[in-house]
Tab-separated table of C-alpha atoms in Angstrom:
chain	number	residue	atom	x	y	z
A	172	MET	CA	102.253	67.875	122.887
A	173	ALA	CA	100.849	66.905	125.938
A	174	LYS	CA	101.397	64.454	128.099
A	175	ILE	CA	98.568	62.968	130.509
A	176	ARG	CA	98.068	60.926	133.432
A	177	ILE	CA	94.857	59.657	135.029
A	178	VAL	CA	95.600	59.287	138.666
A	179	ARG	CA	93.341	58.036	141.837
A	180	ALA	CA	93.736	60.525	144.728
A	181	ALA	CA	93.955	59.173	148.155
A	182	ASP	CA	90.406	60.362	148.764
A	183	GLY	CA	89.059	58.099	145.748
A	184	ARG	CA	88.643	60.967	143.521
A	185	GLN	CA	89.928	60.658	139.729
A	186	TRP	CA	92.230	63.351	138.922
A	187	MET	CA	93.535	64.144	135.189
A	188	VAL	CA	97.149	65.719	135.242
A	189	ARG	CA	98.737	66.686	132.083
A	190	GLN	CA	101.508	68.881	130.887
A	191	LYS	CA	101.013	71.136	127.605
A	192	LEU	CA	104.387	72.769	125.845
A	193	GLU	CA	103.666	76.601	125.616
A	194	TRP	CA	105.419	78.413	122.774
A	195	THR	CA	105.076	81.683	124.390
A	196	ASP	CA	106.043	82.597	127.700
A	197	PRO	CA	102.713	83.119	130.170
A	198	ALA	CA	102.242	86.488	131.037
A	199	THR	CA	102.708	87.445	134.703
A	200	GLY	CA	102.406	90.651	136.697
A	201	GLU	CA	106.293	90.454	136.989
A	202	ASP	CA	106.749	91.001	133.321
A	203	PHE	CA	104.639	93.662	132.963
A	204	GLU	CA	107.430	96.662	133.238
A	205	HIS	CA	110.070	94.273	131.898
A	206	ASP	CA	109.014	93.177	128.615
A	207	MET	CA	112.009	93.984	126.474
A	208	GLN	CA	112.347	90.671	124.315
A	209	GLY	CA	113.756	91.384	120.821
A	210	GLY	CA	110.465	89.980	119.065
A	211	GLN	CA	110.217	88.066	115.962
A	212	LEU	CA	112.119	90.776	113.540
A	213	ALA	CA	115.218	90.358	115.421
A	214	ALA	CA	115.231	86.553	115.066
A	215	ILE	CA	114.311	86.963	111.708
A	216	GLY	CA	117.343	88.987	111.214
A	217	ILE	CA	119.798	86.678	113.217
A	218	VAL	CA	118.562	83.460	111.482
A	219	SER	CA	119.095	85.326	107.969
A	220	ILE	CA	122.620	86.392	108.751
A	221	MET	CA	123.315	82.774	110.047
A	222	GLY	CA	121.935	81.587	106.857
A	223	LEU	CA	123.824	83.908	104.479
A	224	LEU	CA	127.002	83.007	106.455
A	225	TRP	CA	126.364	79.467	105.861
A	226	VAL	CA	125.649	79.854	102.302
A	227	ALA	CA	129.020	82.036	101.569
A	228	LEU	CA	131.002	78.837	103.611
A	229	LEU	CA	129.096	76.220	101.213
A	230	ALA	CA	129.680	78.418	97.954
A	231	TRP	CA	133.558	78.722	99.059
A	232	TRP	CA	133.980	75.245	99.713
A	233	PHE	CA	132.272	74.053	96.606
A	234	THR	CA	133.325	76.714	93.784
A	235	GLY	CA	137.424	77.270	94.218
A	236	SER	CA	138.638	75.364	97.026
A	237	GLN	CA	139.914	72.016	95.532
A	238	GLY	CA	143.200	72.926	97.076
A	239	VAL	CA	141.745	73.599	100.612
A	240	VAL	CA	140.888	70.569	102.840
A	241	VAL	CA	138.481	71.241	105.599
A	242	PRO	CA	138.605	68.658	108.177
A	243	ILE	CA	135.380	66.642	109.293
A	244	TRP	CA	136.264	67.980	112.774
A	245	VAL	CA	135.194	71.561	111.513
A	246	TRP	CA	132.037	70.675	110.016
A	247	LEU	CA	130.890	68.966	113.215
A	248	ILE	CA	131.946	72.060	115.549
A	249	LEU	CA	129.674	74.293	112.876
A	250	LEU	CA	127.111	71.735	113.178
A	251	ILE	CA	127.230	71.498	117.027
A	252	VAL	CA	127.239	75.119	117.608
A	253	ALA	CA	124.327	75.843	114.813
A	254	GLY	CA	122.306	73.559	116.511
A	255	PHE	CA	123.138	74.256	120.427
A	256	PHE	CA	120.905	77.263	120.696
A	257	PRO	CA	117.946	76.378	118.830
A	258	GLY	CA	118.105	72.728	120.743
A	259	ARG	CA	118.463	75.011	123.985
A	260	TRP	CA	115.307	77.034	123.323
A	261	VAL	CA	113.254	74.090	122.679
A	262	LEU	CA	114.329	72.239	125.764
A	263	ARG	CA	113.909	75.378	127.861
A	264	ARG	CA	110.387	76.529	126.532
A	265	PRO	CA	107.553	76.608	129.590
A	266	ARG	CA	105.042	73.941	130.160
A	267	THR	CA	101.671	74.201	131.714
A	268	LEU	CA	100.587	71.618	134.159
A	269	VAL	CA	97.123	71.293	134.878
A	270	ALA	CA	95.600	69.152	137.517
A	271	GLU	CA	91.746	68.754	137.693
A	272	THR	CA	89.089	66.509	138.827
A	273	PRO	CA	85.479	66.560	138.068
A	274	GLY	CA	84.513	65.949	141.799
A	275	GLY	CA	83.998	62.776	143.730
A	276	ALA	CA	80.887	60.218	144.222
A	277	ASP	CA	80.948	61.595	147.525
A	278	GLY	CA	79.465	64.947	146.312
A	279	SER	CA	82.693	66.802	146.668
A	280	ALA	CA	83.368	69.584	144.366
A	281	PRO	CA	85.250	69.860	140.977
A	282	GLU	CA	88.552	71.081	141.098
A	283	ARG	CA	91.069	72.937	139.025
A	284	TRP	CA	95.106	73.679	139.710
A	285	VAL	CA	96.968	75.174	137.045
A	286	GLY	CA	100.783	76.365	137.162
A	287	TRP	CA	103.906	76.420	134.619
A	288	VAL	CA	107.608	75.514	134.904
A	289	ARG	CA	110.432	76.417	132.332
A	290	GLY	CA	112.136	73.256	131.116
A	291	THR	CA	111.666	69.518	130.129
A	292	ALA	CA	113.207	67.957	133.209
A	293	ALA	CA	111.474	70.414	135.624
A	294	ALA	CA	108.335	69.948	134.226
A	295	ARG	CA	108.675	66.108	134.204
A	296	GLU	CA	109.535	66.318	137.906
A	297	GLU	CA	106.935	68.658	138.778
A	298	MET	CA	104.123	66.103	137.240
A	299	THR	CA	105.796	63.324	139.342
A	300	ALA	CA	105.519	65.164	142.498
A	301	THR	CA	101.980	66.269	141.783
A	302	ILE	CA	100.932	62.789	141.088
A	303	ARG	CA	102.817	61.200	144.362
A	304	SER	CA	100.933	64.310	146.359
A	305	LEU	CA	97.488	63.348	144.883
A	306	GLU	CA	98.078	59.623	145.831
A	307	THR	CA	99.461	60.337	149.166
A	308	ARG	CA	97.591	63.442	150.439
A	309	ALA	CA	94.729	63.601	148.290
A	310	THR	CA	95.689	67.190	146.840
A	311	PRO	CA	98.015	68.433	143.786
A	312	ALA	CA	99.833	71.202	145.905
A	313	TYR	CA	102.753	70.925	148.458
A	314	ALA	CA	105.145	73.484	149.841
A	315	ASP	CA	106.730	74.533	146.897
A	316	SER	CA	104.276	73.758	144.137
A	317	PRO	CA	103.832	75.998	141.057
A	318	LEU	CA	100.045	74.769	141.018
A	319	GLN	CA	97.444	77.085	141.972
A	320	PRO	CA	93.800	76.680	142.381
A	321	VAL	CA	91.640	78.172	139.714
A	322	SER	CA	88.194	78.814	140.589
């Protein structure tokens, strides 16, 4: 799911600023020695154990528990706990930010700036700051910008 904005910069060039959700973490030089993720096998194991526990709970409730009343707030707490980590995982996925221009009518060279940000709110803020920087200073970069020029 990409969000795209067309921006006219202060120098008259037209820039396309977009962000795209990434399903895997981008490889950086800092991650070379510290790649210790559990991988898909660990995720499959955890999800299958959670599924078995849910099946056991529902089977217990539907079969022989006519005398046991489970309050609705218990079900709501279980639902919130089950949805917290997947929701957090989706909201904290990295987003790639790209600002590019084909160049200007005055013969200025095309430019492409790329960077990534972790989280939905942070990506929205960075995209707004990049657009504001383009409109006021004609460059997508500012002091703490994640965007770097790509040749």
